[in-house]
Amino acid sequence: MAFRTARNLAYFSNYIRNYSTNGPLVNVTVNEKSGFATATLQRPSVNSLNLELLTEISHTLQQLEKNKCRGLILTSASNKVFSAGLDLFELHKPNADKIKQMWSTLQEVWIKLYGSSYPTVAVVNGHAPAGGCMLALSCEYRVMLNNFIIGLNEAQIGFSAPMWLIDGMRNTIGSRQAEFALTAGTLFKTEEALKIGLVDEVAQSKEEAIEKAEKFLNKFAKIPPHARSMTKAALRGANIQALVRNKDEEVRSYVDFVTDSQFQDSLGEFIELNLKQKLSK
Ligand SMILES: CCCCC/C=C/C(=O)SCCNC(=O)CCNC(=O)[C@H](O)C(C)(C)COP(=O)(O)OP(=O)(O)OC[C@H]1O[C@@H](n2cnc3c(N)ncnc32)[C@H](O)[C@@H]1OP(=O)(O)O
């Protein structure tokens, strides 16, 4: 194929990069000029994290690392929900093998996103409970749109967030606020989240949020990437290593916990009370 213009060439290379990272549940576009990638979660209707979506996010992060991504903006195709967290219908009366894979992939996603060498921003353009908040917290910066909720509400569902996520919350909002928030399973409105530092900026539209995200990523334009990533690794490495050491043990105890009848009862009640789509009896 002959490239008649530089524009043609740029279009083709953009196509190649999109092609290599895109899947049906995560759309990736790369701005050739800035080198920033935008990964858009698009599992209808609420980006709930089932094994397929988690696997695709994990694959996307791996590809971005391999392609020496200059910065990532993580966002949602929905204008109401960033991510509703783990797929609660898949946690209910589950297949133990699938749950095992799901938790292990969730750990991989956190390790890759929290530990990425490139800078990351979450454009939280919708509600972000539990696993949705986890994705946002793994990024270095959060820009959130008004009138949504964010937080770790695991306690309300009947379990505790894992240690690595508790540490992420503690590092972001401080120990005392984290203790209040996690023990009550609080979901914060956008303005409240800004006040406690759970999000960094508020935007009125997705376009404005993307602009703010790019402004954050551009701060690193003159910082040598290896110096930036070494510093990030020094700051975040201990949390990652703690999970890596305990990965299999955590999967085992999570599977035991989720398959236990007491948790299944409390999850069933939560779904009946909170979700439009009810359980079939
Ligand atoms: C991640 C680190 C590890 C820690 C462990 C993590 C645990 C979790 O992530 S547990 C998941 C916790 N998630 C939640 O508590 C969210 C529950 N959902 C909601 O609160 C709301 O749905 C909402 C705020 C996310 C959106 O509200 P709204 O816009 O009013 O939409 P609906 O409630 O009508 O829901 C639309 C549609 O989506 C289904 N749905 C919602 N959440 C989930 C979910 N987590 N898993 C599976 N499906 C979900 C809901 O049932 C509706 O379905 P349809 O009736 O078929 O439209």
mmCIF file of C-alpha atoms and ligand atoms in Angstrom:
data_model
loop_
_atom_site.group_PDB
_atom_site.id
_atom_site.type_symbol
_atom_site.label_atom_id
_atom_site.label_comp_id
_atom_site.label_asym_id
_atom_site.label_seq_id
_atom_site.Cartn_x
_atom_site.Cartn_y
_atom_site.Cartn_z
ATOM 1 C CA MET A 1 0.000 0.000 0.000
ATOM 2 C CA ALA A 2 1.421 3.407 -0.960
ATOM 3 C CA PHE A 3 1.058 6.306 1.439
ATOM 4 C CA ARG A 4 0.511 9.422 -0.632
ATOM 5 C CA THR A 5 0.430 11.852 2.278
ATOM 6 C CA ALA A 6 1.677 12.008 5.830
ATOM 7 C CA ARG A 7 -1.995 12.143 6.852
ATOM 8 C CA ASN A 8 -2.614 8.793 5.190
ATOM 9 C CA LEU A 9 0.346 7.316 7.015
ATOM 10 C CA ALA A 10 -0.812 8.709 10.361
ATOM 11 C CA TYR A 11 -4.304 7.360 9.757
ATOM 12 C CA PHE A 12 -2.957 3.917 8.940
ATOM 13 C CA SER A 13 -0.639 3.723 11.942
ATOM 14 C CA ASN A 14 -3.507 4.879 14.147
ATOM 15 C CA TYR A 15 -5.646 2.115 12.666
ATOM 16 C CA ILE A 16 -2.965 -0.484 13.386
ATOM 17 C CA ARG A 17 -2.623 0.609 17.000
ATOM 18 C CA ASN A 18 -6.402 0.626 17.493
ATOM 19 C CA TYR A 19 -6.686 -2.751 15.871
ATOM 20 C CA SER A 20 -4.063 -4.296 18.093
ATOM 21 C CA THR A 21 -5.706 -3.267 21.356
ATOM 22 C CA ASN A 22 -9.424 -3.069 20.636
ATOM 23 C CA GLY A 23 -11.935 -5.647 21.797
ATOM 24 C CA PRO A 24 -15.710 -5.598 21.976
ATOM 25 C CA LEU A 25 -15.783 -4.481 25.636
ATOM 26 C CA VAL A 26 -12.938 -1.938 25.717
ATOM 27 C CA ASN A 27 -12.453 0.561 22.929
ATOM 28 C CA VAL A 28 -8.951 2.016 22.676
ATOM 29 C CA THR A 29 -7.993 5.043 20.625
ATOM 30 C CA VAL A 30 -4.550 6.595 20.530
ATOM 31 C CA ASN A 31 -3.917 10.265 19.841
ATOM 32 C CA GLU A 32 -0.916 10.066 17.527
ATOM 33 C CA LYS A 33 0.186 13.593 18.362
ATOM 34 C CA SER A 34 0.242 13.300 22.156
ATOM 35 C CA GLY A 35 0.658 9.535 22.375
ATOM 36 C CA PHE A 36 -2.172 9.448 24.928
ATOM 37 C CA ALA A 37 -4.527 6.488 24.799
ATOM 38 C CA THR A 38 -8.181 6.612 25.763
ATOM 39 C CA ALA A 39 -9.637 3.300 26.915
ATOM 40 C CA THR A 40 -13.424 3.367 26.990
ATOM 41 C CA LEU A 41 -15.272 0.627 28.879
ATOM 42 C CA GLN A 42 -18.319 -0.417 26.891
ATOM 43 C CA ARG A 43 -19.998 -3.439 28.453
ATOM 44 C CA PRO A 44 -23.737 -2.648 28.486
ATOM 45 C CA SER A 45 -25.400 -1.404 30.457
ATOM 46 C CA VAL A 46 -23.282 -0.537 33.507
ATOM 47 C CA ASN A 47 -19.765 -1.899 32.807
ATOM 48 C CA SER A 48 -20.199 -4.448 35.581
ATOM 49 C CA LEU A 49 -16.927 -6.348 35.883
ATOM 50 C CA ASN A 50 -17.418 -9.953 34.807
ATOM 51 C CA LEU A 51 -14.580 -12.252 33.767
ATOM 52 C CA GLU A 52 -14.799 -11.219 30.101
ATOM 53 C CA LEU A 53 -14.565 -7.483 30.795
ATOM 54 C CA LEU A 54 -11.789 -7.932 33.370
ATOM 55 C CA THR A 55 -9.833 -10.090 30.909
ATOM 56 C CA GLU A 56 -10.163 -7.465 28.216
ATOM 57 C CA ILE A 57 -9.087 -4.641 30.532
ATOM 58 C CA SER A 58 -6.082 -6.706 31.588
ATOM 59 C CA HIS A 59 -5.156 -7.396 27.940
ATOM 60 C CA THR A 60 -5.557 -3.708 27.062
ATOM 61 C CA LEU A 61 -3.231 -2.646 29.882
ATOM 62 C CA GLN A 62 -0.654 -5.196 28.780
ATOM 63 C CA GLN A 63 -0.773 -3.908 25.190
ATOM 64 C CA LEU A 64 -0.473 -0.282 26.303
ATOM 65 C CA GLU A 65 2.588 -1.134 28.379
ATOM 66 C CA LYS A 66 4.114 -3.000 25.435
ATOM 67 C CA ASN A 67 3.411 -0.117 23.032
ATOM 68 C CA LYS A 68 5.092 2.402 25.375
ATOM 69 C CA CYS A 69 1.912 4.374 25.931
ATOM 70 C CA ARG A 70 2.576 8.019 26.953
ATOM 71 C CA GLY A 71 -0.527 8.323 29.138
ATOM 72 C CA LEU A 72 -3.912 6.687 29.650
ATOM 73 C CA ILE A 73 -7.376 8.138 30.088
ATOM 74 C CA LEU A 74 -9.806 5.521 31.396
ATOM 75 C CA THR A 75 -13.486 6.295 30.906
ATOM 76 C CA SER A 76 -16.917 4.823 30.151
ATOM 77 C CA ALA A 77 -19.126 4.716 27.068
ATOM 78 C CA SER A 78 -22.180 5.112 29.329
ATOM 79 C CA ASN A 79 -23.149 8.622 30.360
ATOM 80 C CA LYS A 80 -24.592 7.309 33.645
ATOM 81 C CA VAL A 81 -22.226 4.654 34.989
ATOM 82 C CA PHE A 82 -18.413 4.577 34.944
ATOM 83 C CA SER A 83 -18.489 0.996 36.280
ATOM 84 C CA ALA A 84 -20.966 -0.655 38.671
ATOM 85 C CA GLY A 85 -18.169 -2.821 40.123
ATOM 86 C CA LEU A 86 -18.069 -6.592 40.116
ATOM 87 C CA ASP A 87 -20.947 -8.261 38.312
ATOM 88 C CA LEU A 88 -23.184 -9.107 41.260
ATOM 89 C CA PHE A 89 -25.229 -11.600 39.252
ATOM 90 C CA GLU A 90 -22.055 -13.593 38.562
ATOM 91 C CA LEU A 91 -21.157 -13.559 42.259
ATOM 92 C CA HIS A 92 -24.579 -14.940 43.161
ATOM 93 C CA LYS A 93 -24.780 -18.769 43.296
ATOM 94 C CA PRO A 94 -21.476 -18.871 41.440
ATOM 95 C CA ASN A 95 -19.375 -21.454 39.738
ATOM 96 C CA ALA A 96 -16.288 -21.657 42.015
ATOM 97 C CA ASP A 97 -13.868 -22.029 39.093
ATOM 98 C CA LYS A 98 -15.190 -18.961 37.354
ATOM 99 C CA ILE A 99 -15.048 -16.938 40.582
ATOM 100 C CA LYS A 100 -11.448 -18.043 41.050
ATOM 101 C CA GLN A 101 -10.538 -16.779 37.577
ATOM 102 C CA MET A 102 -12.522 -13.604 38.109
ATOM 103 C CA TRP A 103 -10.717 -12.673 41.317
ATOM 104 C CA SER A 104 -7.330 -13.567 39.923
ATOM 105 C CA THR A 105 -7.987 -11.397 36.838
ATOM 106 C CA LEU A 106 -9.196 -8.561 39.059
ATOM 107 C CA GLN A 107 -5.862 -8.738 40.914
ATOM 108 C CA GLU A 108 -4.017 -8.647 37.551
ATOM 109 C CA VAL A 109 -5.977 -5.589 36.459
ATOM 110 C CA TRP A 110 -5.122 -3.776 39.681
ATOM 111 C CA ILE A 111 -1.424 -4.721 39.471
ATOM 112 C CA LYS A 112 -1.192 -3.536 35.845
ATOM 113 C CA LEU A 113 -3.175 -0.331 36.280
ATOM 114 C CA TYR A 114 -1.865 0.714 39.703
ATOM 115 C CA GLY A 115 1.665 -0.252 38.671
ATOM 116 C CA SER A 116 1.649 1.063 35.081
ATOM 117 C CA SER A 117 4.819 2.806 33.963
ATOM 118 C CA TYR A 118 2.782 5.482 32.143
ATOM 119 C CA PRO A 119 0.618 8.164 33.822
ATOM 120 C CA THR A 120 -3.079 7.399 34.220
ATOM 121 C CA VAL A 121 -6.250 9.438 34.690
ATOM 122 C CA ALA A 122 -9.791 8.235 35.310
ATOM 123 C CA VAL A 123 -12.486 10.357 33.721
ATOM 124 C CA VAL A 124 -15.302 9.240 36.015
ATOM 125 C CA ASN A 125 -18.280 10.132 33.841
ATOM 126 C CA GLY A 126 -20.847 8.170 35.847
ATOM 127 C CA HIS A 127 -21.420 6.248 39.080
ATOM 128 C CA ALA A 128 -18.376 4.367 40.391
ATOM 129 C CA PRO A 129 -19.238 2.069 43.316
ATOM 130 C CA ALA A 130 -16.884 -0.673 44.615
ATOM 131 C CA GLY A 131 -14.919 -2.131 41.671
ATOM 132 C CA GLY A 132 -15.697 1.080 39.712
ATOM 133 C CA CYS A 133 -14.026 3.070 42.480
ATOM 134 C CA MET A 134 -11.170 0.534 42.481
ATOM 135 C CA LEU A 135 -10.462 1.275 38.790
ATOM 136 C CA ALA A 136 -10.530 5.027 39.435
ATOM 137 C CA LEU A 137 -8.355 4.721 42.562
ATOM 138 C CA SER A 138 -5.734 2.738 40.649
ATOM 139 C CA CYS A 139 -5.215 5.735 38.378
ATOM 140 C CA GLU A 140 -2.994 8.631 39.413
ATOM 141 C CA TYR A 141 -5.646 11.316 38.949
ATOM 142 C CA ARG A 142 -9.443 11.412 38.946
ATOM 143 C CA VAL A 143 -11.722 13.907 37.198
ATOM 144 C CA MET A 144 -15.394 13.301 37.986
ATOM 145 C CA LEU A 145 -18.611 14.655 36.544
ATOM 146 C CA ASN A 146 -21.270 16.104 38.835
ATOM 147 C CA ASN A 147 -24.263 14.261 40.285
ATOM 148 C CA PHE A 148 -22.754 10.800 40.521
ATOM 149 C CA ILE A 149 -21.554 8.592 43.380
ATOM 150 C CA ILE A 150 -18.208 6.960 44.093
ATOM 151 C CA GLY A 151 -16.860 4.854 46.955
ATOM 152 C CA LEU A 152 -16.106 1.435 48.358
ATOM 153 C CA ASN A 153 -19.472 0.079 49.529
ATOM 154 C CA GLU A 154 -18.304 -3.531 50.018
ATOM 155 C CA ALA A 155 -19.345 -3.466 53.716
ATOM 156 C CA GLN A 156 -22.942 -2.798 52.645
ATOM 157 C CA ILE A 157 -22.881 -5.911 50.459
ATOM 158 C CA GLY A 158 -21.446 -8.098 53.204
ATOM 159 C CA PHE A 159 -17.711 -8.213 52.679
ATOM 160 C CA SER A 160 -14.507 -6.306 53.213
ATOM 161 C CA ALA A 161 -12.451 -4.715 50.453
ATOM 162 C CA PRO A 162 -9.088 -6.494 50.037
ATOM 163 C CA MET A 163 -5.999 -5.082 51.755
ATOM 164 C CA TRP A 164 -4.458 -3.660 48.562
ATOM 165 C CA LEU A 165 -7.616 -1.673 47.908
ATOM 166 C CA ILE A 166 -7.848 -0.486 51.516
ATOM 167 C CA ASP A 167 -4.253 0.740 51.188
ATOM 168 C CA GLY A 168 -5.151 2.539 47.954
ATOM 169 C CA MET A 169 -8.029 4.317 49.708
ATOM 170 C CA ARG A 170 -5.863 5.138 52.739
ATOM 171 C CA ASN A 171 -3.096 6.564 50.550
ATOM 172 C CA THR A 172 -5.622 8.724 48.735
ATOM 173 C CA ILE A 173 -7.883 10.114 51.485
ATOM 174 C CA GLY A 174 -5.886 9.384 54.670
ATOM 175 C CA SER A 175 -6.355 6.746 57.380
ATOM 176 C CA ARG A 176 -9.104 8.392 59.386
ATOM 177 C CA GLN A 177 -11.361 9.208 56.421
ATOM 178 C CA ALA A 178 -10.658 5.750 54.969
ATOM 179 C CA GLU A 179 -11.739 4.073 58.204
ATOM 180 C CA PHE A 180 -15.007 6.047 58.299
ATOM 181 C CA ALA A 181 -15.682 5.415 54.617
ATOM 182 C CA LEU A 182 -14.815 1.705 54.502
ATOM 183 C CA THR A 183 -16.517 0.583 57.712
ATOM 184 C CA ALA A 184 -19.762 2.290 56.673
ATOM 185 C CA GLY A 185 -19.411 1.399 52.979
ATOM 186 C CA THR A 186 -20.017 5.071 52.126
ATOM 187 C CA LEU A 187 -20.820 6.160 48.603
ATOM 188 C CA PHE A 188 -19.888 9.833 48.155
ATOM 189 C CA LYS A 189 -21.569 12.330 45.869
ATOM 190 C CA THR A 190 -19.148 14.050 43.479
ATOM 191 C CA GLU A 191 -18.809 17.220 45.584
ATOM 192 C CA GLU A 192 -18.244 15.214 48.776
ATOM 193 C CA ALA A 193 -15.640 13.069 47.020
ATOM 194 C CA LEU A 194 -13.832 16.241 45.931
ATOM 195 C CA LYS A 195 -13.883 17.568 49.501
ATOM 196 C CA ILE A 196 -12.211 14.467 50.991
ATOM 197 C CA GLY A 197 -9.736 14.138 48.100
ATOM 198 C CA LEU A 198 -11.197 10.967 46.626
ATOM 199 C CA VAL A 199 -11.397 12.835 43.332
ATOM 200 C CA ASP A 200 -9.046 15.600 42.222
ATOM 201 C CA GLU A 201 -11.256 17.744 40.002
ATOM 202 C CA VAL A 202 -14.897 18.092 39.020
ATOM 203 C CA ALA A 203 -16.009 18.765 35.454
ATOM 204 C CA GLN A 204 -19.381 19.755 34.021
ATOM 205 C CA SER A 205 -19.108 17.679 30.835
ATOM 206 C CA LYS A 206 -17.117 14.750 29.515
ATOM 207 C CA GLU A 207 -15.324 17.064 27.069
ATOM 208 C CA GLU A 208 -14.216 19.311 29.932
ATOM 209 C CA ALA A 209 -13.154 16.245 31.940
ATOM 210 C CA ILE A 210 -11.033 14.976 29.030
ATOM 211 C CA GLU A 211 -9.395 18.421 28.715
ATOM 212 C CA LYS A 212 -8.525 18.357 32.426
ATOM 213 C CA ALA A 213 -7.211 14.809 32.104
ATOM 214 C CA GLU A 214 -4.977 15.787 29.175
ATOM 215 C CA LYS A 215 -3.729 18.802 31.116
ATOM 216 C CA PHE A 216 -2.682 16.465 33.944
ATOM 217 C CA LEU A 217 -0.937 14.091 31.518
ATOM 218 C CA ASN A 218 0.828 17.005 29.804
ATOM 219 C CA LYS A 219 2.479 17.957 33.110
ATOM 220 C CA PHE A 220 4.892 15.099 32.478
ATOM 221 C CA ALA A 221 5.855 16.160 28.958
ATOM 222 C CA LYS A 222 9.286 17.370 30.083
ATOM 223 C CA ILE A 223 9.950 14.708 32.715
ATOM 224 C CA PRO A 224 12.094 11.799 31.465
ATOM 225 C CA PRO A 225 9.632 8.850 31.313
ATOM 226 C CA HIS A 226 12.050 6.430 33.018
ATOM 227 C CA ALA A 227 12.572 8.838 35.946
ATOM 228 C CA ARG A 228 8.808 9.257 36.283
ATOM 229 C CA SER A 229 8.090 5.535 36.179
ATOM 230 C CA MET A 230 10.940 4.682 38.591
ATOM 231 C CA THR A 231 9.548 7.202 41.064
ATOM 232 C CA LYS A 232 6.037 5.800 40.673
ATOM 233 C CA ALA A 233 7.369 2.263 41.203
ATOM 234 C CA ALA A 234 9.193 3.391 44.343
ATOM 235 C CA LEU A 235 5.990 4.926 45.707
ATOM 236 C CA ARG A 236 3.632 2.083 44.747
ATOM 237 C CA GLY A 237 5.929 -0.960 44.621
ATOM 238 C CA ALA A 238 5.522 -2.108 48.234
ATOM 239 C CA ASN A 239 1.703 -2.342 47.893
ATOM 240 C CA ILE A 240 2.071 -4.314 44.679
ATOM 241 C CA GLN A 241 4.671 -6.676 46.130
ATOM 242 C CA ALA A 242 2.433 -7.334 49.137
ATOM 243 C CA LEU A 243 -0.324 -8.529 46.826
ATOM 244 C CA VAL A 244 2.024 -10.513 44.571
ATOM 245 C CA ARG A 245 3.274 -12.435 47.638
ATOM 246 C CA ASN A 246 -0.274 -13.176 48.790
ATOM 247 C CA LYS A 247 -2.062 -13.545 45.442
ATOM 248 C CA ASP A 248 -2.974 -17.256 45.508
ATOM 249 C CA GLU A 249 -3.880 -17.243 49.188
ATOM 250 C CA GLU A 250 -6.171 -14.258 48.656
ATOM 251 C CA VAL A 251 -7.908 -15.990 45.729
ATOM 252 C CA ARG A 252 -8.494 -19.104 47.869
ATOM 253 C CA SER A 253 -9.948 -17.201 50.790
ATOM 254 C CA TYR A 254 -12.085 -15.020 48.509
ATOM 255 C CA VAL A 255 -13.566 -18.083 46.754
ATOM 256 C CA ASP A 256 -14.321 -19.697 50.144
ATOM 257 C CA PHE A 257 -15.925 -16.522 51.376
ATOM 258 C CA VAL A 258 -18.073 -15.850 48.299
ATOM 259 C CA THR A 259 -19.340 -19.422 48.039
ATOM 260 C CA ASP A 260 -20.335 -19.513 51.732
ATOM 261 C CA SER A 261 -24.113 -19.533 52.321
ATOM 262 C CA GLN A 262 -24.016 -16.599 54.742
ATOM 263 C CA PHE A 263 -22.467 -14.311 52.110
ATOM 264 C CA GLN A 264 -24.804 -15.665 49.427
ATOM 265 C CA ASP A 265 -27.809 -14.766 51.604
ATOM 266 C CA SER A 266 -26.618 -11.232 52.226
ATOM 267 C CA LEU A 267 -25.764 -10.763 48.525
ATOM 268 C CA GLY A 268 -29.232 -12.031 47.553
ATOM 269 C CA GLU A 269 -30.819 -9.459 49.881
ATOM 270 C CA PHE A 270 -28.626 -6.663 48.511
ATOM 271 C CA ILE A 271 -29.602 -7.495 44.928
ATOM 272 C CA GLU A 272 -33.315 -7.668 45.776
ATOM 273 C CA LEU A 273 -33.178 -4.322 47.568
ATOM 274 C CA ASN A 274 -30.906 -2.392 45.222
ATOM 275 C CA LEU A 275 -30.997 -3.668 41.678
ATOM 276 C CA LYS A 276 -33.775 -3.227 39.164
ATOM 277 C CA GLN A 277 -33.040 -6.587 37.567
ATOM 278 C CA LYS A 278 -34.094 -9.010 40.335
ATOM 279 C CA LEU A 279 -33.038 -12.580 40.882
ATOM 280 C CA SER A 280 -35.151 -15.285 39.293
ATOM 281 C CA LYS A 281 -36.532 -17.414 42.112
HETATM 282 C C1 LIG B 1 -13.050 -4.321 43.291
HETATM 283 C C2 LIG B 1 -12.165 -4.553 44.377
HETATM 284 C C3 LIG B 1 -12.508 -5.726 45.058
HETATM 285 C C4 LIG B 1 -13.494 -5.455 46.078
HETATM 286 C C5 LIG B 1 -14.667 -6.180 45.843
HETATM 287 C C6 LIG B 1 -15.520 -5.487 44.880
HETATM 288 C C7 LIG B 1 -16.756 -5.690 44.985
HETATM 289 C C8 LIG B 1 -17.700 -5.144 44.033
HETATM 290 O O1 LIG B 1 -17.410 -4.490 43.072
HETATM 291 S S1 LIG B 1 -19.262 -5.586 44.401
HETATM 292 C C9 LIG B 1 -20.270 -4.643 43.275
HETATM 293 C C10 LIG B 1 -20.841 -3.504 44.005
HETATM 294 N N1 LIG B 1 -21.664 -2.745 43.129
HETATM 295 C C11 LIG B 1 -22.711 -2.071 43.562
HETATM 296 O O2 LIG B 1 -23.044 -2.051 44.719
HETATM 297 C C12 LIG B 1 -23.480 -1.331 42.507
HETATM 298 C C13 LIG B 1 -24.928 -1.750 42.445
HETATM 299 N N2 LIG B 1 -25.601 -0.936 41.455
HETATM 300 C C14 LIG B 1 -26.053 0.300 41.709
HETATM 301 O O3 LIG B 1 -25.919 0.835 42.789
HETATM 302 C C15 LIG B 1 -26.743 1.001 40.585
HETATM 303 O O4 LIG B 1 -27.141 0.043 39.632
HETATM 304 C C16 LIG B 1 -25.869 2.065 39.890
HETATM 305 C C17 LIG B 1 -25.664 3.244 40.852
HETATM 306 C C18 LIG B 1 -24.520 1.516 39.442
HETATM 307 C C19 LIG B 1 -26.617 2.584 38.643
HETATM 308 O O5 LIG B 1 -27.911 3.013 39.009
HETATM 309 P P1 LIG B 1 -29.019 3.246 37.871
HETATM 310 O O6 LIG B 1 -28.458 4.124 36.814
HETATM 311 O O7 LIG B 1 -30.254 3.686 38.572
HETATM 312 O O8 LIG B 1 -29.202 1.833 37.185
HETATM 313 P P2 LIG B 1 -29.974 0.536 37.720
HETATM 314 O O9 LIG B 1 -29.798 0.355 39.174
HETATM 315 O O10 LIG B 1 -31.350 0.574 37.183
HETATM 316 O O11 LIG B 1 -29.109 -0.604 36.999
HETATM 317 C C20 LIG B 1 -29.120 -0.743 35.592
HETATM 318 C C21 LIG B 1 -28.941 -2.194 35.233
HETATM 319 O O12 LIG B 1 -27.669 -2.629 35.645
HETATM 320 C C22 LIG B 1 -27.762 -3.757 36.521
HETATM 321 N N3 LIG B 1 -26.650 -3.661 37.510
HETATM 322 C C23 LIG B 1 -26.342 -2.609 38.278
HETATM 323 N N4 LIG B 1 -25.252 -2.868 39.021
HETATM 324 C C24 LIG B 1 -24.853 -4.111 38.711
HETATM 325 C C25 LIG B 1 -23.775 -4.944 39.155
HETATM 326 N N5 LIG B 1 -22.852 -4.544 40.042
HETATM 327 N N6 LIG B 1 -23.686 -6.173 38.626
HETATM 328 C C26 LIG B 1 -24.579 -6.604 37.709
HETATM 329 N N7 LIG B 1 -25.629 -5.860 37.240
HETATM 330 C C27 LIG B 1 -25.751 -4.634 37.744
HETATM 331 C C28 LIG B 1 -29.144 -3.581 37.164
HETATM 332 O O13 LIG B 1 -29.608 -4.786 37.662
HETATM 333 C C29 LIG B 1 -29.938 -3.079 35.979
HETATM 334 O O14 LIG B 1 -30.221 -4.169 35.124
HETATM 335 P P3 LIG B 1 -31.538 -4.172 34.181
HETATM 336 O O15 LIG B 1 -32.716 -4.223 35.110
HETATM 337 O O16 LIG B 1 -31.375 -5.400 33.358
HETATM 338 O O17 LIG B 1 -31.495 -2.897 33.409
#
